[in-house]
Amino acid sequence: MKIGLHIDGMYDIHALIKKSRIIEKTGLDAIWLGEGPEHRHIYPVLGTVASKTKSIIIGTSILSVHMHKPLQLFQAFKLLKEAFGDRFIIGLGRGGEKHLKIIGKNIFKTIPLLEEYLHTYTDFQLDLPIYLGAIGFKTLIKLGDKFDGVIINSISPRIIKTVIDKTGLKNSNILAIGPSAYLPDKTLLNKFLITCAFIASELPEKIALELGVDRQLQQVRKYFLNHNITELKNMRGFLEENFGLAGSMEDFENRVFELEKIGVKQVIFSNPITENHGKFNEFVKKIAELRNPR
Amino acid sequence: MKQNTIPDLSLGVTTGTPIHTALKLSITASKNNYKTVWIGDDILSYEAFTYTSIIANHVKNIRIGLGVISPYVYPISTIASATATLAELTFNNFILGLGVGGSLEVERLTGVKPKKVVPRLQDTITILKKIFNKETVNFEYGDEKIVAYKLSFTKYNIPVYLGVRGPKLLELAGRLADGVIFSAPLSLLGESLKIVKKAAVNAHRNPDDIRKILWNGFILSNNVEDLKLAKSVVLTIINSMSDSLLAQLKLDTDLLNQIKKEFLKGNKSQAMDYITEDILREFCLFGGVEELKQQFIEIKNLGVDEIIVGPPFSSNPLKTIKTMSSEKIWRK
């Protein structure tokens, strides 16, 4: 089982450099970078992380097809490949609803755009792996097998299994990404729950229904929009079971094992993980050891 | 030589340059005390912000400038967040250059020809200044929109320069920009500077607060034959100039029109065949070190603060960068 860590442009660029170097040094499989219109921009972030690391794989999880132009995006990766070699994975998807609203996109037709990107990518002959980031059944049914890998926005074995079963996904390169908190204190737990609630509240209702979580999701959405952390705490069990993971290294070990059992090839732990520098180092070191099978 | 009589020298590379070559040139420039590494966006080539970040991560003690970025090519949220990221990366040693970009290249990339360029650039620079000031902004232009947009992480009041030529855009630069990047026929440079100065005064600004930079073709050589190295650079400049601006030059207008016509037809090499020595000299700094020094002083006297040593350099660009080091050429 491969393990990667997701970091994004919410961090100061110099903190991103430090974290990237720690991740590489510890021997994890990949650094995954995310984006948002109000974060540090992915282009200079990619150029920086690649410049300041030596050989670790750098992927994007994910870049929104609504926030880029295909030619420009692939020109960026062509440059990165020319400068640093075959170290990159292009992860594409819809992007968060909240983020898209900021750039004025209220109606998203993502599938045709993803097809346009795939078309340009084929013409471009870039020869870097391209992954689809999605959880929507329609997208996965239509495009899941056309990409080199699929990144599913959950680290819940139950959700991932349901998604695979219901979409008939044949793509065997499945990656799972979700928010994580290592030995969380009260503050970190709140951040973790808010992140889970954010992801949960973005899940289309149709999918929620298919996954059998529609009733709880309505509550999560309500609490998330009202910043009701007390009620979100009451839903910790639900949020953890379906979206993220907070706990000890043993909990992480069990989760990695469960995901491996259902065929996930790589698990990507994402923010908040921990706010503490020393604890981050400890987490990365210990999580890297889980790469070896039991 | 007194500091106020000589211009700063900077390096210019474009995103069409292979990255490893650009890195070698940039590192050499940083070791030789050049003022800035300017990165010009060849719109159809490598992505400019990624390119700039790679260079910024490999040099020390040198300012980084990116110019010009076109709002017709990048959405404003990208320009803002990528610029703020580069400013953070360089510890506030970054300058953003904005401009329309080559009209043909913009159209080829986006399918749309740039229109209403003065209000578009004015809006872009105004909104960017607000974003860098941590204000929440709304903006709408065609398909592009941002709603309640705020860059909380931005730390610096990032300078925004304009890379422009026509009189209206030069006026805009005088009113709003922190600097101007001229890529101009040398015979029109004085007039262009006057327009910027007048606009600045009218806007109650001190014209000396606006930094003036010249980025034309540059060739270190005593051999006139080497001027031909600049044909591609000059072709790019000519094709991004309006007909009215070209008509002001003391050059054969029919020839200039022929060059544009062939370029538009996609006959780049035929277009270059029409470029004469007179045309090349109008758009290039050319000569041996002593001749170039004389030209630098004349240009400084016109009011230019910084001159970019850029493509095609010479038949040996790396050697040119080392030779043109300010410390070396002004030592005597």
CSV table of C-alpha atoms in Angstrom, one decimal, chain A residues 9-14 17 36-49 51-52 67-69 71-73 75-80 82-84 101-106, chain B residues 17-20 44-47 49-51 53-54 57-58 72-75 77-78 81-83 85-86 88-91 109-110 143-153 155:
chain,number,residue,atom,x,y,z
A,9,GLY,CA,-1.7,26.4,-0.6
A,10,MET,CA,-3.3,27.4,2.7
A,11,TYR,CA,0.1,27.1,4.2
A,12,ASP,CA,2.8,29.7,3.9
A,13,ILE,CA,5.0,28.8,0.9
A,14,HIS,CA,8.1,28.4,3.2
A,17,ILE,CA,8.7,23.7,1.5
A,36,GLY,CA,-8.4,26.9,-4.1
A,37,PRO,CA,-8.9,30.4,-5.6
A,38,GLU,CA,-7.9,32.1,-2.4
A,39,HIS,CA,-5.0,29.9,-1.6
A,40,ARG,CA,-1.4,30.2,-2.8
A,41,HIS,CA,-1.6,29.4,-6.5
A,42,ILE,CA,-0.9,25.8,-7.6
A,43,TYR,CA,1.5,26.9,-10.4
A,44,PRO,CA,4.2,28.5,-8.3
A,45,VAL,CA,3.5,26.0,-5.5
A,46,LEU,CA,4.2,23.1,-7.9
A,47,GLY,CA,7.4,24.8,-9.2
A,48,THR,CA,8.5,25.4,-5.7
A,49,VAL,CA,7.8,22.0,-4.2
A,51,SER,CA,12.5,22.7,-6.9
A,52,LYS,CA,13.0,22.0,-3.2
A,67,MET,CA,-10.1,27.0,-12.8
A,68,HIS,CA,-7.7,26.4,-15.6
A,69,LYS,CA,-7.2,26.3,-19.4
A,71,LEU,CA,-3.4,24.0,-22.8
A,72,GLN,CA,-1.9,26.3,-20.1
A,73,LEU,CA,-2.2,23.5,-17.5
A,75,GLN,CA,2.2,23.5,-20.6
A,76,ALA,CA,2.9,23.9,-16.8
A,77,PHE,CA,3.3,20.1,-16.5
A,78,LYS,CA,5.4,19.9,-19.6
A,79,LEU,CA,7.8,22.4,-18.1
A,80,LEU,CA,7.8,20.6,-14.8
A,82,GLU,CA,11.4,19.0,-18.5
A,83,ALA,CA,12.9,20.6,-15.4
A,84,PHE,CA,12.5,17.8,-12.9
A,101,LYS,CA,-18.8,30.0,-6.3
A,102,ILE,CA,-15.9,32.4,-5.5
A,103,ILE,CA,-14.9,32.4,-9.2
A,104,GLY,CA,-18.5,32.9,-10.2
A,105,LYS,CA,-19.3,29.3,-11.3
A,106,ASN,CA,-22.7,28.3,-10.0
B,17,THR,CA,13.7,29.6,-23.5
B,18,PRO,CA,14.4,26.0,-22.4
B,19,ILE,CA,14.3,26.1,-18.6
B,20,HIS,CA,17.8,24.7,-18.0
B,44,LEU,CA,2.0,29.9,-26.4
B,45,SER,CA,5.0,28.4,-24.6
B,46,TYR,CA,5.6,27.2,-21.1
B,47,GLU,CA,3.3,28.4,-18.3
B,49,PHE,CA,4.0,31.4,-13.2
B,50,THR,CA,5.4,27.9,-13.0
B,51,TYR,CA,8.4,29.0,-15.0
B,53,SER,CA,8.7,30.0,-9.6
B,54,ILE,CA,11.4,27.6,-10.8
B,57,ASN,CA,13.8,29.0,-6.3
B,58,HIS,CA,17.2,28.8,-7.9
B,72,TYR,CA,-6.9,38.1,-21.5
B,73,VAL,CA,-4.9,35.0,-20.8
B,74,TYR,CA,-5.2,34.5,-17.0
B,75,PRO,CA,-8.2,35.1,-14.8
B,77,SER,CA,-7.9,35.3,-9.3
B,78,THR,CA,-4.9,33.4,-10.9
B,81,SER,CA,-2.9,34.4,-6.0
B,82,ALA,CA,0.1,33.4,-8.2
B,83,THR,CA,1.6,36.9,-7.8
B,85,THR,CA,2.7,33.4,-3.8
B,86,LEU,CA,5.7,34.6,-5.8
B,88,GLU,CA,5.9,35.4,-0.5
B,89,LEU,CA,8.5,33.1,-2.0
B,90,THR,CA,10.9,35.9,-2.8
B,91,PHE,CA,10.3,37.7,0.5
B,109,LEU,CA,-4.8,30.6,-27.1
B,110,THR,CA,-8.2,31.8,-26.1
B,143,ASP,CA,-17.3,35.0,-18.6
B,144,GLU,CA,-14.9,35.9,-15.8
B,145,LYS,CA,-16.2,36.7,-12.3
B,146,ILE,CA,-15.0,36.7,-8.7
B,147,VAL,CA,-17.4,37.0,-5.8
B,148,ALA,CA,-16.4,38.3,-2.4
B,149,TYR,CA,-12.8,37.4,-3.2
B,150,LYS,CA,-10.1,38.0,-0.6
B,151,LEU,CA,-6.5,36.8,-0.4
B,152,SER,CA,-6.0,36.6,3.4
B,153,PHE,CA,-2.4,35.4,3.1
B,155,LYS,CA,1.6,40.2,3.0
